[in-house]
Amino acid sequence: MITGMDNTFQHAFKVQQRVIWALMLRESKTLFGKHKLGYLWAVIQAAFQISVFWVIREVAGVQAPHGMSTPVFLLGGFVPWFIFSNGITNGMNAINGNRALLTYPQVSPLDLLMARTLLQGAMQTLVLVVLLIASCAMGQEVSIETPHVILAALLLALILGLGGGMICSAFNLIWPATEQLVPMLLRILFFTSGLFFSMVDLPASVQGILSLNPLTHVIEMMRQGFVSGYGEQFISVIYAFSFSLSILTIGLLLERYARRYLDRLI
Amino acid sequence: MIKLVNLCKYYRVGQGVKTVLNNVNAHIKPGRNLGILGQNGAGKSSLLRLIGGAELPTSGHICRHGRVSWPIGFSGGFHGSLSGRENLRFICRIYDACINEITEFVEDFSELGAYMDMPVNTYSSGMKAKLAFGLSMAINFDYYLIDEITAVGDANFKKKSKAEFERRKDHSTLLVVSHSISTIREHCDIAAVLHKGDLLFYDDMEEAITFYQALPATKH
């Protein structure tokens, strides 16, 4: 259907793989390409945000939480957050930014979105590694007890970001006011996902409400990867996984539905 | 062969609906260049975008056997901050074409010289068009989609483009949409007229032209 060579699923899959890879290479040059420091900016941005909250915690006299040093604790919160929120922002911009590319029949809106989100996910993972090493060099205590839990948390953040991005992208096509609304929602999530606080420190009533937010589980899971036993009573892996996969499914369905609205744009 | 099966395309325009294609069935056979005549706003460009796969039909489907080009002359897919060479690589990757071969051809054909390594947003519109045209010639398409043949570049480049097109005709098929009768006469073997959502095929080109000329002027 897409290139008309042969209509097998396998062929379509191969084409999509090729397109996403090509888009990722293209994006990798355009994302930070115009700045002299290039990709270092991604590290600087993350480091800056984390430093701000580190200083706030120090000034407020909050103790280094639960067996990990403050920067590691904050990295556990901010890295999944960046992956997730970038996914959402991509959902808003990926299509508008690259609309002309849709003239090439093998490029679909989904490819634009996936390429960007995957690239940013990879980039944020790299930022995590760089900043962990930097924390270590600064004499902070860095432990990674269960790396596979960290990877699972990163993957969940990616799926949530991708699915959320698709939903936002679809709504944005149908109802352009989405673009104004989503940053507000993101702001709320920023303060309620446990980026800079720990769930276990909160009263039970607040915990109950915040535990509905899948991102909180992902973030606490990430920290559990650093220090096993952290937040165990709170984290529900099943909830985080099923929520993420549901979001992804809804996103894929909506994205397909919203394609008919694309014609208005072109 | 390109097969249009029960193809419908509607656009929402304000409160109303504009019909571009109303249940069109057609076989576009390789080897004979097809010209599609249509008045302004008849939906020629939309038809080309549908055939190229850039847009989805409202209903019905299109079968394509063979590689179909993007509308020739389209240069909107270039990223301004990337160089011509980098843009070219991207297109090669999505079409699974050999990067070295294509680059060599385009460098030679487009006459961009050192500009190949400059960002595309430093190009003049003529240079951009040359790059796009060279690229579409470098990738061997079975069908070339052409929206209003517009000549690119100086006299020399025009001559070269024309020669390249003639060479293409042996193993590729042109699909030209235009409102100009002379364009269609010059490049095509058979013709069809797109009118009020119908695609009417004529074996004899002159018959198509007579019908097209007899159409009342478009009202606005």
PDB file of N, CA, C and O in Angstrom, chain A residues 3 20-21 25 53-54 70 75 85 96 112 120 136 155 159 163 170 190 194-195 220 231 233 241 256:
ATOM      1  N   THR A   3       4.542   1.737  -0.667  1.00  0.00           N
ATOM      2  CA  THR A   3       5.341   1.969  -1.872  1.00  0.00           C
ATOM      3  C   THR A   3       4.838   1.129  -3.030  1.00  0.00           C
ATOM      4  O   THR A   3       5.185   1.391  -4.167  1.00  0.00           O
ATOM      5  N   ILE A  20      12.342   5.612   9.880  1.00  0.00           N
ATOM      6  CA  ILE A  20      12.566   6.131  11.231  1.00  0.00           C
ATOM      7  C   ILE A  20      14.055   6.355  11.469  1.00  0.00           C
ATOM      8  O   ILE A  20      14.470   7.372  12.025  1.00  0.00           O
ATOM      9  N   TRP A  21      14.861   5.421  10.989  1.00  0.00           N
ATOM     10  CA  TRP A  21      16.312   5.565  11.154  1.00  0.00           C
ATOM     11  C   TRP A  21      16.812   6.803  10.410  1.00  0.00           C
ATOM     12  O   TRP A  21      17.585   7.602  10.945  1.00  0.00           O
ATOM     13  N   LEU A  25      18.570  10.172  12.077  1.00  0.00           N
ATOM     14  CA  LEU A  25      19.855  10.743  11.674  1.00  0.00           C
ATOM     15  C   LEU A  25      19.701  12.205  11.297  1.00  0.00           C
ATOM     16  O   LEU A  25      20.520  13.055  11.646  1.00  0.00           O
ATOM     17  N   PHE A  53      17.040  22.383  42.013  1.00  0.00           N
ATOM     18  CA  PHE A  53      16.308  21.671  43.059  1.00  0.00           C
ATOM     19  C   PHE A  53      17.237  21.120  44.146  1.00  0.00           C
ATOM     20  O   PHE A  53      16.852  20.963  45.294  1.00  0.00           O
ATOM     21  N   TRP A  54      18.481  20.878  43.763  1.00  0.00           N
ATOM     22  CA  TRP A  54      19.472  20.454  44.742  1.00  0.00           C
ATOM     23  C   TRP A  54      19.692  21.576  45.753  1.00  0.00           C
ATOM     24  O   TRP A  54      19.639  21.362  46.960  1.00  0.00           O
ATOM     25  N   THR A  70      21.660  13.299  46.986  1.00  0.00           N
ATOM     26  CA  THR A  70      20.630  14.159  46.387  1.00  0.00           C
ATOM     27  C   THR A  70      20.674  14.186  44.859  1.00  0.00           C
ATOM     28  O   THR A  70      19.633  14.050  44.221  1.00  0.00           O
ATOM     29  N   LEU A  75      18.189  12.928  39.726  1.00  0.00           N
ATOM     30  CA  LEU A  75      18.338  12.341  38.380  1.00  0.00           C
ATOM     31  C   LEU A  75      17.254  11.293  38.136  1.00  0.00           C
ATOM     32  O   LEU A  75      16.677  11.221  37.055  1.00  0.00           O
ATOM     33  N   SER A  85       8.120  14.190  28.994  1.00  0.00           N
ATOM     34  CA  SER A  85       7.604  15.496  28.553  1.00  0.00           C
ATOM     35  C   SER A  85       8.095  15.839  27.147  1.00  0.00           C
ATOM     36  O   SER A  85       7.386  16.497  26.392  1.00  0.00           O
ATOM     37  N   ASN A  96       3.895  19.525  12.620  1.00  0.00           N
ATOM     38  CA  ASN A  96       3.976  20.882  12.086  1.00  0.00           C
ATOM     39  C   ASN A  96       5.376  21.221  11.593  1.00  0.00           C
ATOM     40  O   ASN A  96       5.544  21.888  10.584  1.00  0.00           O
ATOM     41  N   LEU A 112       7.449  10.472  12.075  1.00  0.00           N
ATOM     42  CA  LEU A 112       8.030  11.740  12.519  1.00  0.00           C
ATOM     43  C   LEU A 112       8.092  11.780  14.034  1.00  0.00           C
ATOM     44  O   LEU A 112       9.087  12.152  14.641  1.00  0.00           O
ATOM     45  N   GLN A 120      15.285  11.509  21.366  1.00  0.00           N
ATOM     46  CA  GLN A 120      15.372  12.238  22.637  1.00  0.00           C
ATOM     47  C   GLN A 120      15.518  11.274  23.806  1.00  0.00           C
ATOM     48  O   GLN A 120      16.205  11.575  24.778  1.00  0.00           O
ATOM     49  N   CYS A 136      29.569  11.227  40.558  1.00  0.00           N
ATOM     50  CA  CYS A 136      30.584  10.359  41.154  1.00  0.00           C
ATOM     51  C   CYS A 136      31.889  11.140  41.313  1.00  0.00           C
ATOM     52  O   CYS A 136      32.525  11.110  42.364  1.00  0.00           O
ATOM     53  N   LEU A 155      12.305   2.710  29.836  1.00  0.00           N
ATOM     54  CA  LEU A 155      11.449   2.215  28.752  1.00  0.00           C
ATOM     55  C   LEU A 155       9.998   2.639  28.982  1.00  0.00           C
ATOM     56  O   LEU A 155       9.310   3.086  28.060  1.00  0.00           O
ATOM     57  N   ILE A 159       7.585   4.822  26.631  1.00  0.00           N
ATOM     58  CA  ILE A 159       6.277   4.384  26.114  1.00  0.00           C
ATOM     59  C   ILE A 159       5.205   5.405  26.481  1.00  0.00           C
ATOM     60  O   ILE A 159       4.367   5.781  25.661  1.00  0.00           O
ATOM     61  N   GLY A 163       3.172   7.349  23.655  1.00  0.00           N
ATOM     62  CA  GLY A 163       1.710   7.224  23.607  1.00  0.00           C
ATOM     63  C   GLY A 163       1.046   8.565  23.864  1.00  0.00           C
ATOM     64  O   GLY A 163       0.144   8.987  23.133  1.00  0.00           O
ATOM     65  N   ALA A 170      -2.784  13.838  17.918  1.00  0.00           N
ATOM     66  CA  ALA A 170      -4.103  13.613  17.310  1.00  0.00           C
ATOM     67  C   ALA A 170      -5.078  14.714  17.726  1.00  0.00           C
ATOM     68  O   ALA A 170      -5.747  15.310  16.885  1.00  0.00           O
ATOM     69  N   PHE A 190       4.361  18.047  36.462  1.00  0.00           N
ATOM     70  CA  PHE A 190       5.715  18.339  36.931  1.00  0.00           C
ATOM     71  C   PHE A 190       5.756  18.390  38.459  1.00  0.00           C
ATOM     72  O   PHE A 190       6.691  17.916  39.086  1.00  0.00           O
ATOM     73  N   GLY A 194       6.490  13.467  41.714  1.00  0.00           N
ATOM     74  CA  GLY A 194       7.577  13.039  42.581  1.00  0.00           C
ATOM     75  C   GLY A 194       8.953  13.283  42.010  1.00  0.00           C
ATOM     76  O   GLY A 194       9.886  12.541  42.309  1.00  0.00           O
ATOM     77  N   LEU A 195       9.092  14.293  41.169  1.00  0.00           N
ATOM     78  CA  LEU A 195      10.410  14.575  40.592  1.00  0.00           C
ATOM     79  C   LEU A 195      11.424  14.943  41.666  1.00  0.00           C
ATOM     80  O   LEU A 195      12.565  14.528  41.626  1.00  0.00           O
ATOM     81  N   GLU A 220       9.627   6.472  40.836  1.00  0.00           N
ATOM     82  CA  GLU A 220      10.033   5.752  42.050  1.00  0.00           C
ATOM     83  C   GLU A 220      10.724   4.435  41.703  1.00  0.00           C
ATOM     84  O   GLU A 220      11.627   3.989  42.400  1.00  0.00           O
ATOM     85  N   GLY A 231      11.087   2.640  48.304  1.00  0.00           N
ATOM     86  CA  GLY A 231       9.714   2.827  47.847  1.00  0.00           C
ATOM     87  C   GLY A 231       8.936   1.575  47.526  1.00  0.00           C
ATOM     88  O   GLY A 231       7.965   1.610  46.786  1.00  0.00           O
ATOM     89  N   GLN A 233       6.858  -0.334  49.094  1.00  0.00           N
ATOM     90  CA  GLN A 233       5.435  -0.423  49.462  1.00  0.00           C
ATOM     91  C   GLN A 233       4.553   0.368  48.513  1.00  0.00           C
ATOM     92  O   GLN A 233       3.353   0.173  48.445  1.00  0.00           O
ATOM     93  N   PHE A 241       3.014  -0.563  33.922  1.00  0.00           N
ATOM     94  CA  PHE A 241       3.081  -1.205  32.609  1.00  0.00           C
ATOM     95  C   PHE A 241       1.741  -1.173  31.886  1.00  0.00           C
ATOM     96  O   PHE A 241       1.666  -0.814  30.715  1.00  0.00           O
ATOM     97  N   ARG A 256      -4.220   7.223  13.988  1.00  0.00           N
ATOM     98  CA  ARG A 256      -4.769   6.717  12.728  1.00  0.00           C
ATOM     99  C   ARG A 256      -6.053   7.478  12.364  1.00  0.00           C
ATOM    100  O   ARG A 256      -6.267   7.855  11.226  1.00  0.00           O
TER     101      ARG A 256
END
